[in-house]
Amino acid sequence: MRELTLSIIKPDATRRNLTGAINSYFEKAGLSIVAQKRLMLSRSQAETFYAVHKERPFFQELCKSISSGPVVVQVLSGNNAVALNRKIMGATNPENADKNTIRKDFGVSIAENSAHGSDSLENAEKEIRFFFSEMEIIP
Ligand code: CMP
């Protein structure tokens, strides 16, 4: 089933000029980038975006890291896009990620793991709405 999912190329990756390299992982796997923009998240925007994690011990570190430099936010489209994107990214901790995944190939640490992807269709809809208006998404 065709789905949309939200992807974020994190500051650790944009800082190392890896946007194009990471995008090629999505496109080679059959996902299309149907919306994309580069922006800076303020600390408070980061806290809102990651609010589901606010009770976790790593919340402050996570928000500091995602607001430390530019991110590229994007909407990916394709068959089973939510699950497929998570497969392309690999496990949250780069040390545990399979080879040829984004996080294995580029991740620095569990917080600086180069990419974020929605974990469910329901969250994908919420996360896409957080960053994009309807008219910015060109199927
Ligand atoms: P992401 O897909 O952006 O969703 C939540 C993020 O929390 C996750 O990727 C990791 O970068 C981060 N994270 C999860 N567990 C830890 C941890 N133990 N320490 C630091 N960051 C973490």
PDB file of C-alpha atoms and ligand atoms in Angstrom:
ATOM      1  CA  MET A   1       0.000   0.000   0.000  1.00  0.00           C
ATOM      2  CA  ARG A   2       1.319   3.437  -0.909  1.00  0.00           C
ATOM      3  CA  GLU A   3       2.178   5.433   2.212  1.00  0.00           C
ATOM      4  CA  LEU A   4       3.825   8.729   3.144  1.00  0.00           C
ATOM      5  CA  THR A   5       6.369   8.966   5.968  1.00  0.00           C
ATOM      6  CA  LEU A   6       8.367  11.770   7.557  1.00  0.00           C
ATOM      7  CA  SER A   7      12.149  11.649   7.425  1.00  0.00           C
ATOM      8  CA  ILE A   8      14.675  13.994   9.028  1.00  0.00           C
ATOM      9  CA  ILE A   9      18.317  14.126   8.024  1.00  0.00           C
ATOM     10  CA  LYS A  10      19.855  15.172  11.347  1.00  0.00           C
ATOM     11  CA  PRO A  11      22.493  17.881  12.017  1.00  0.00           C
ATOM     12  CA  ASP A  12      25.323  15.361  12.445  1.00  0.00           C
ATOM     13  CA  ALA A  13      24.730  14.374   8.798  1.00  0.00           C
ATOM     14  CA  THR A  14      24.071  17.813   7.252  1.00  0.00           C
ATOM     15  CA  ARG A  15      27.262  19.039   8.980  1.00  0.00           C
ATOM     16  CA  ARG A  16      29.226  16.361   7.112  1.00  0.00           C
ATOM     17  CA  ASN A  17      27.565  17.210   3.763  1.00  0.00           C
ATOM     18  CA  LEU A  18      25.780  13.850   3.588  1.00  0.00           C
ATOM     19  CA  THR A  19      22.327  14.989   2.381  1.00  0.00           C
ATOM     20  CA  GLY A  20      22.808  13.715  -1.166  1.00  0.00           C
ATOM     21  CA  ALA A  21      24.443  10.472  -0.027  1.00  0.00           C
ATOM     22  CA  ILE A  22      21.549   9.742   2.346  1.00  0.00           C
ATOM     23  CA  ASN A  23      18.910  10.664  -0.232  1.00  0.00           C
ATOM     24  CA  SER A  24      20.401   8.104  -2.599  1.00  0.00           C
ATOM     25  CA  TYR A  25      19.635   5.344  -0.041  1.00  0.00           C
ATOM     26  CA  PHE A  26      15.938   6.289  -0.172  1.00  0.00           C
ATOM     27  CA  GLU A  27      15.782   6.560  -3.948  1.00  0.00           C
ATOM     28  CA  LYS A  28      17.734   3.348  -4.589  1.00  0.00           C
ATOM     29  CA  ALA A  29      15.288   1.482  -2.321  1.00  0.00           C
ATOM     30  CA  GLY A  30      12.295   2.785  -4.288  1.00  0.00           C
ATOM     31  CA  LEU A  31      11.114   5.650  -2.073  1.00  0.00           C
ATOM     32  CA  SER A  32      10.388   9.009  -3.716  1.00  0.00           C
ATOM     33  CA  ILE A  33      11.160  12.328  -2.020  1.00  0.00           C
ATOM     34  CA  VAL A  34       7.857  14.166  -2.596  1.00  0.00           C
ATOM     35  CA  ALA A  35       8.634  17.176  -0.334  1.00  0.00           C
ATOM     36  CA  GLN A  36      11.869  18.440   1.171  1.00  0.00           C
ATOM     37  CA  LYS A  37      13.229  21.514   2.954  1.00  0.00           C
ATOM     38  CA  ARG A  38      16.292  22.507   4.984  1.00  0.00           C
ATOM     39  CA  LEU A  39      15.694  24.395   8.228  1.00  0.00           C
ATOM     40  CA  MET A  40      16.902  24.969  11.782  1.00  0.00           C
ATOM     41  CA  LEU A  41      14.761  23.719  14.649  1.00  0.00           C
ATOM     42  CA  SER A  42      14.732  25.925  17.746  1.00  0.00           C
ATOM     43  CA  ARG A  43      15.171  24.130  21.069  1.00  0.00           C
ATOM     44  CA  SER A  44      11.492  24.656  21.818  1.00  0.00           C
ATOM     45  CA  GLN A  45      10.377  23.328  18.405  1.00  0.00           C
ATOM     46  CA  ALA A  46      12.590  20.270  19.014  1.00  0.00           C
ATOM     47  CA  GLU A  47      10.948  19.733  22.412  1.00  0.00           C
ATOM     48  CA  THR A  48       7.498  19.921  20.796  1.00  0.00           C
ATOM     49  CA  PHE A  49       8.440  17.522  17.997  1.00  0.00           C
ATOM     50  CA  TYR A  50       9.942  14.951  20.387  1.00  0.00           C
ATOM     51  CA  ALA A  51       7.313  15.491  23.156  1.00  0.00           C
ATOM     52  CA  VAL A  52       6.509  11.754  23.241  1.00  0.00           C
ATOM     53  CA  HIS A  53      10.019  11.214  24.645  1.00  0.00           C
ATOM     54  CA  LYS A  54       9.871  13.967  27.298  1.00  0.00           C
ATOM     55  CA  GLU A  55      10.036  11.566  30.256  1.00  0.00           C
ATOM     56  CA  ARG A  56      13.037   9.715  28.853  1.00  0.00           C
ATOM     57  CA  PRO A  57      16.469  10.328  30.399  1.00  0.00           C
ATOM     58  CA  PHE A  58      17.929  11.219  26.983  1.00  0.00           C
ATOM     59  CA  PHE A  59      15.282  13.872  26.139  1.00  0.00           C
ATOM     60  CA  GLN A  60      17.506  16.929  26.759  1.00  0.00           C
ATOM     61  CA  GLU A  61      20.443  15.430  24.857  1.00  0.00           C
ATOM     62  CA  LEU A  62      18.168  14.527  21.964  1.00  0.00           C
ATOM     63  CA  CYS A  63      16.629  18.022  21.722  1.00  0.00           C
ATOM     64  CA  LYS A  64      20.036  19.704  22.030  1.00  0.00           C
ATOM     65  CA  SER A  65      21.436  17.522  19.265  1.00  0.00           C
ATOM     66  CA  ILE A  66      18.552  17.944  16.758  1.00  0.00           C
ATOM     67  CA  SER A  67      18.617  21.757  17.223  1.00  0.00           C
ATOM     68  CA  SER A  68      22.424  22.036  16.955  1.00  0.00           C
ATOM     69  CA  GLY A  69      22.483  22.665  13.185  1.00  0.00           C
ATOM     70  CA  PRO A  70      20.425  22.472  10.008  1.00  0.00           C
ATOM     71  CA  VAL A  71      18.128  19.527   9.389  1.00  0.00           C
ATOM     72  CA  VAL A  72      16.569  18.391   6.118  1.00  0.00           C
ATOM     73  CA  VAL A  73      12.939  17.407   6.624  1.00  0.00           C
ATOM     74  CA  GLN A  74      11.325  15.373   3.912  1.00  0.00           C
ATOM     75  CA  VAL A  75       8.244  13.414   2.989  1.00  0.00           C
ATOM     76  CA  LEU A  76       8.984  10.012   1.491  1.00  0.00           C
ATOM     77  CA  SER A  77       6.424   8.156  -0.595  1.00  0.00           C
ATOM     78  CA  GLY A  78       6.218   4.519  -1.661  1.00  0.00           C
ATOM     79  CA  ASN A  79       4.876   1.066  -0.928  1.00  0.00           C
ATOM     80  CA  ASN A  80       4.980   0.447   2.843  1.00  0.00           C
ATOM     81  CA  ALA A  81       7.013   3.655   3.171  1.00  0.00           C
ATOM     82  CA  VAL A  82       6.923   3.737   6.998  1.00  0.00           C
ATOM     83  CA  ALA A  83       8.413   0.259   7.488  1.00  0.00           C
ATOM     84  CA  LEU A  84      10.648   0.478   4.412  1.00  0.00           C
ATOM     85  CA  ASN A  85      12.200   3.733   5.618  1.00  0.00           C
ATOM     86  CA  ARG A  86      12.913   2.187   9.026  1.00  0.00           C
ATOM     87  CA  LYS A  87      14.626  -0.723   7.281  1.00  0.00           C
ATOM     88  CA  ILE A  88      16.721   1.654   5.155  1.00  0.00           C
ATOM     89  CA  MET A  89      17.726   3.631   8.289  1.00  0.00           C
ATOM     90  CA  GLY A  90      18.601   0.582  10.394  1.00  0.00           C
ATOM     91  CA  ALA A  91      18.456   0.174  14.178  1.00  0.00           C
ATOM     92  CA  THR A  92      18.352   3.289  16.385  1.00  0.00           C
ATOM     93  CA  ASN A  93      21.806   2.571  17.762  1.00  0.00           C
ATOM     94  CA  PRO A  94      24.281   2.625  14.834  1.00  0.00           C
ATOM     95  CA  GLU A  95      26.289  -0.120  16.578  1.00  0.00           C
ATOM     96  CA  ASN A  96      23.325  -2.496  16.230  1.00  0.00           C
ATOM     97  CA  ALA A  97      22.278  -1.460  12.716  1.00  0.00           C
ATOM     98  CA  ASP A  98      22.572  -3.856   9.773  1.00  0.00           C
ATOM     99  CA  LYS A  99      25.225  -3.176   7.165  1.00  0.00           C
ATOM    100  CA  ASN A 100      24.339  -0.949   4.218  1.00  0.00           C
ATOM    101  CA  THR A 101      21.874   1.032   6.335  1.00  0.00           C
ATOM    102  CA  ILE A 102      22.054   4.804   6.836  1.00  0.00           C
ATOM    103  CA  ARG A 103      22.716   4.598  10.559  1.00  0.00           C
ATOM    104  CA  LYS A 104      25.389   1.882  10.206  1.00  0.00           C
ATOM    105  CA  ASP A 105      27.145   3.737   7.408  1.00  0.00           C
ATOM    106  CA  PHE A 106      26.870   7.306   8.782  1.00  0.00           C
ATOM    107  CA  GLY A 107      25.634   7.305  12.414  1.00  0.00           C
ATOM    108  CA  VAL A 108      28.010   8.569  15.082  1.00  0.00           C
ATOM    109  CA  SER A 109      26.100   7.600  18.239  1.00  0.00           C
ATOM    110  CA  ILE A 110      22.578   6.743  19.372  1.00  0.00           C
ATOM    111  CA  ALA A 111      21.661  10.456  19.617  1.00  0.00           C
ATOM    112  CA  GLU A 112      23.623  11.459  16.492  1.00  0.00           C
ATOM    113  CA  ASN A 113      22.257   8.647  14.348  1.00  0.00           C
ATOM    114  CA  SER A 114      21.961  10.710  11.137  1.00  0.00           C
ATOM    115  CA  ALA A 115      18.276  10.081  10.384  1.00  0.00           C
ATOM    116  CA  HIS A 116      14.844  10.050  11.968  1.00  0.00           C
ATOM    117  CA  GLY A 117      11.861   8.236  10.494  1.00  0.00           C
ATOM    118  CA  SER A 118       8.243   7.986  11.663  1.00  0.00           C
ATOM    119  CA  ASP A 119       7.566   4.777  13.598  1.00  0.00           C
ATOM    120  CA  SER A 120       3.910   4.275  12.548  1.00  0.00           C
ATOM    121  CA  LEU A 121       1.448   5.486   9.940  1.00  0.00           C
ATOM    122  CA  GLU A 122      -0.411   7.442  12.616  1.00  0.00           C
ATOM    123  CA  ASN A 123       2.763   9.237  13.750  1.00  0.00           C
ATOM    124  CA  ALA A 124       3.796   9.780  10.120  1.00  0.00           C
ATOM    125  CA  GLU A 125       0.620  11.799   9.537  1.00  0.00           C
ATOM    126  CA  LYS A 126       1.223  13.884  12.677  1.00  0.00           C
ATOM    127  CA  GLU A 127       4.912  14.450  11.912  1.00  0.00           C
ATOM    128  CA  ILE A 128       4.257  15.398   8.284  1.00  0.00           C
ATOM    129  CA  ARG A 129       1.640  17.903   9.456  1.00  0.00           C
ATOM    130  CA  PHE A 130       4.172  19.344  11.916  1.00  0.00           C
ATOM    131  CA  PHE A 131       6.504  20.390   9.065  1.00  0.00           C
ATOM    132  CA  PHE A 132       4.511  20.579   5.828  1.00  0.00           C
ATOM    133  CA  SER A 133       1.317  22.068   4.459  1.00  0.00           C
ATOM    134  CA  GLU A 134      -0.765  20.100   1.966  1.00  0.00           C
ATOM    135  CA  MET A 135       0.394  22.245  -0.974  1.00  0.00           C
ATOM    136  CA  GLU A 136       4.082  21.552  -0.284  1.00  0.00           C
ATOM    137  CA  ILE A 137       3.683  17.825  -0.966  1.00  0.00           C
ATOM    138  CA  ILE A 138       3.829  16.968  -4.672  1.00  0.00           C
ATOM    139  CA  PRO A 139       2.950  13.270  -5.151  1.00  0.00           C
TER     140      PRO A 139
HETATM  141  P1  CMP B   1      14.842   9.096  16.385  1.00  0.00           P
HETATM  142  O1  CMP B   1      14.385   8.167  15.329  1.00  0.00           O
HETATM  143  O2  CMP B   1      15.106  10.510  16.021  1.00  0.00           O
HETATM  144  O3  CMP B   1      13.758   9.067  17.577  1.00  0.00           O
HETATM  145  C1  CMP B   1      14.079   9.356  18.894  1.00  0.00           C
HETATM  146  C2  CMP B   1      15.549   9.489  19.097  1.00  0.00           C
HETATM  147  O4  CMP B   1      15.989   9.391  20.424  1.00  0.00           O
HETATM  148  C3  CMP B   1      16.284   8.367  18.408  1.00  0.00           C
HETATM  149  O5  CMP B   1      16.191   8.512  17.016  1.00  0.00           O
HETATM  150  C4  CMP B   1      17.668   8.509  18.994  1.00  0.00           C
HETATM  151  O6  CMP B   1      18.475   9.439  18.275  1.00  0.00           O
HETATM  152  C5  CMP B   1      17.364   9.073  20.359  1.00  0.00           C
HETATM  153  N1  CMP B   1      17.678   8.101  21.411  1.00  0.00           N
HETATM  154  C6  CMP B   1      17.059   6.938  21.661  1.00  0.00           C
HETATM  155  N2  CMP B   1      17.625   6.326  22.726  1.00  0.00           N
HETATM  156  C7  CMP B   1      18.615   7.136  23.154  1.00  0.00           C
HETATM  157  C8  CMP B   1      19.566   7.065  24.208  1.00  0.00           C
HETATM  158  N3  CMP B   1      19.609   6.012  25.034  1.00  0.00           N
HETATM  159  N4  CMP B   1      20.444   8.094  24.349  1.00  0.00           N
HETATM  160  C9  CMP B   1      20.393   9.163  23.518  1.00  0.00           C
HETATM  161  N5  CMP B   1      19.500   9.288  22.499  1.00  0.00           N
HETATM  162  C10 CMP B   1      18.640   8.281  22.317  1.00  0.00           C
END
